[in-house]
């Protein structure tokens, strides 16, 4: 050693090799082999782990790994063969139990063997790409036990049979089942799947196919659904208890397919118990169950929806086309609201407020409400009824509720402009006869309409309210001048001044009024025109009312509330006791249909016949004579005879209104065409039609033929021209 | 201005009936504004344009002028010209009777099988004047749509009157409905 330098100690390995004597290897192996035997024979307690480990270690170290490994394989295989025979020999129910026991023992043995051979596992096995001991043990078990020809099928059949029996109500040993299936999973996913799961699913498929076939022939729909739900839950529980969790979606899919999926049509269409009768009878529970089950099938909800839609459309169609129902518009609309409520409740309670079902409901309503072209009129009449008397005394909340429901129906209408026309007419009558239940309710509805349709829709309606208020102020002014009061002698006049554009157009009304009335009217006219120069006033005699004090025989006094026309007629009887139809006609100059209607109310209605008609028939003929009914009597002092309330239109009136609507639509269509062409400059026919429809559909659905006519009219007036080359193209002419 | 009498005399000189379609062709060459009237300018310019300076030359040209109607393009121009020429001064549309007469005249030169039902239809269902658009589009219709209406396209943006005509033909069973 060199004292000058400090050096690290180095220990040199032995330079000569230490070889293991082959006889020694054989001896070592024998020790290990015996140990394995003892382990399998449950005699492991007498073994020394340390010694065995060292022996195995030595063998591997001295390059006898291969001998060790193949020896292990051979020994284990031999043992497993014996075990297989034992299991095969088990009778009946003991088969599975024996298998279970032996499996557990095998695992214990395997663990000990693995521990002993740990060094080999880490070195030799890795270096030579051999299967590690634990895995080797499982594979051997798999090949020599589970997949042995004598055991394999028997095992599967036993398992499937137990499942089948459990399905029919027997109680089975679930713990044992769990152990076996766990064993299969441990042996490898493919073992579990091929040797058990796939046949299990096939068997389930067959089972449920058969069962559902029988069930569908003997049960009604709700019953069937209940059983289906039960089976589904059973299978889910089965998996949780003794199958691998990955099997759950697979088995549920089988049940869904066999029990529900393949039977969907039959179920929903079942007579007297299927979807339709459930809907009709409001069977919330059954419907909810059907929804939850059908939701699992890809086309399940769609099937339900389609049938519900078809049913809704059909019942809706019958509802709106039923001539009986059409007699009472208010009842008609109420039925529609009831139907909507019913389905809203079903969708909420049973279908989890499913949006697609909501949409189906809405589209169905839109479909059948528009089948009847009188729907807009009837909805307006419904509103009129509510605002005139239906909502009397109702709380603000109730009013809002009803109005919101009306708005909901309104949204379904395709011909909103028709509704607007009728609504205006009915509103006018309500305002002028002073018969509205609540001004606030009226205003509230107008606000809702404005929100829905825009300012344009309601500006005229609001104009009507303004006129009423202005008229009140005007009357105050008029009365203050003293011109109104003629003492107790003359008539008292109340005037409402209507701005022509805002109120529904009336055909020119005329009649000859009594002189006293005329005098008052002229006084008012003078007063008004003095403060509003440049305006013109026309008396609308077909819209007014009058209160008359009448004295009958025996001093019977009554106050009669009549229309202006009726007042003119009755005042004639101040000068004569009997008058013929023609005399009345000549004196009053009232148009014939109105005259007949007025006379009918005065002479032919029980309890209101202040006139007697000769002859005593129901209808008015031009040869009739009318006599003042001295003997008229009534319980009430005030008798209402006028008929100025909104009613369902007669056929000719309906035609007239429809014609007006069609006329109103023409300029709207033209305006839309011009707007579109101004911005596009050049556009083809089909696109114009669709653009115009899009622009106007919030108010009404324009007819393509009408649009075409308007285009041609615009061509003639040189707003547009056709392209010279292509007939279908139109050009905007600046 | 040559007015009705003058035109009559002119026709006599030519030995042509005033209702003869060749008068229409001549009027077209003259770019006459109205039927049965020629301004001096129209008359002289027109004759100049067809290279004629005497009555005899015009007479001998008559067959040629008639033949012009056989030409597809010229016929179209003459047809379209006929509308403004035949209508009343100051009117936008052509009176129905006049229109029917013109159609009979024109379609005698280039046959359209449906001309008679068309005229019947108009008298029965329309009874109003004919707009320019309808007049012009009718020629297209007669040229492109076969008498059985099998290639009639309802989306073809034909004037409304023509759509109604098609419906009329189907109603009376002349053609089969699609």
Coordinates of C-alpha atoms in Angstrom, one line a residue, chain B residues 27-92:
Chain B
X27 CA -98.8 48.8 -88.0
X28 CA -96.0 47.1 -86.2
X29 CA -93.4 48.2 -88.8
X30 CA -94.9 51.7 -88.4
X31 CA -94.7 51.5 -84.6
X32 CA -98.2 52.8 -84.6
X33 CA -99.4 53.9 -81.2
X34 CA -103.1 53.0 -81.6
X35 CA -105.2 50.8 -83.8
X36 CA -106.9 52.5 -86.7
X37 CA -104.8 55.6 -86.5
X38 CA -101.5 56.5 -88.2
X39 CA -99.6 59.7 -87.6
X40 CA -97.8 61.1 -90.7
X41 CA -94.5 60.3 -89.1
X42 CA -95.5 56.7 -88.3
X43 CA -96.8 56.2 -91.8
X44 CA -93.8 57.5 -93.7
X45 CA -91.1 56.2 -91.3
X46 CA -92.8 52.8 -91.3
X47 CA -92.9 52.5 -95.1
X48 CA -89.4 53.7 -95.3
X49 CA -88.2 51.0 -92.9
X50 CA -89.6 48.3 -95.1
X51 CA -88.2 49.8 -98.2
X52 CA -91.4 50.8 -99.8
X53 CA -92.3 54.0 -101.5
X54 CA -95.3 53.2 -103.6
X55 CA -98.6 51.4 -103.1
X56 CA -97.7 48.8 -105.7
X57 CA -94.5 48.0 -104.0
X58 CA -96.4 47.6 -100.7
X59 CA -99.0 45.4 -102.4
X60 CA -96.3 43.1 -103.7
X61 CA -94.6 43.0 -100.3
X62 CA -97.8 41.8 -98.6
X63 CA -97.0 38.1 -98.9
X64 CA -93.6 38.7 -97.4
X65 CA -95.2 40.7 -94.5
X66 CA -97.6 37.9 -93.9
X67 CA -94.8 35.4 -93.8
X68 CA -93.1 37.4 -91.1
X69 CA -95.6 36.0 -88.7
X70 CA -94.1 32.6 -89.2
X71 CA -90.8 33.8 -87.7
X72 CA -90.7 32.9 -84.0
X73 CA -89.0 36.1 -82.9
X74 CA -91.0 38.5 -85.1
X75 CA -94.2 36.9 -84.1
X76 CA -93.4 37.4 -80.4
X77 CA -92.6 41.1 -81.0
X78 CA -95.7 41.6 -83.1
X79 CA -97.8 39.8 -80.5
X80 CA -96.4 42.0 -77.6
X81 CA -96.8 45.1 -79.8
X82 CA -100.5 44.2 -80.4
X83 CA -101.4 44.7 -76.7
X84 CA -100.5 48.4 -76.5
X85 CA -101.7 49.0 -80.1
X86 CA -105.1 47.4 -79.5
X87 CA -106.0 48.9 -76.2
X88 CA -107.9 52.1 -75.7
X89 CA -105.8 55.3 -75.3
X90 CA -105.2 56.1 -71.7
X91 CA -106.3 52.6 -70.4
X92 CA -103.9 50.3 -68.7

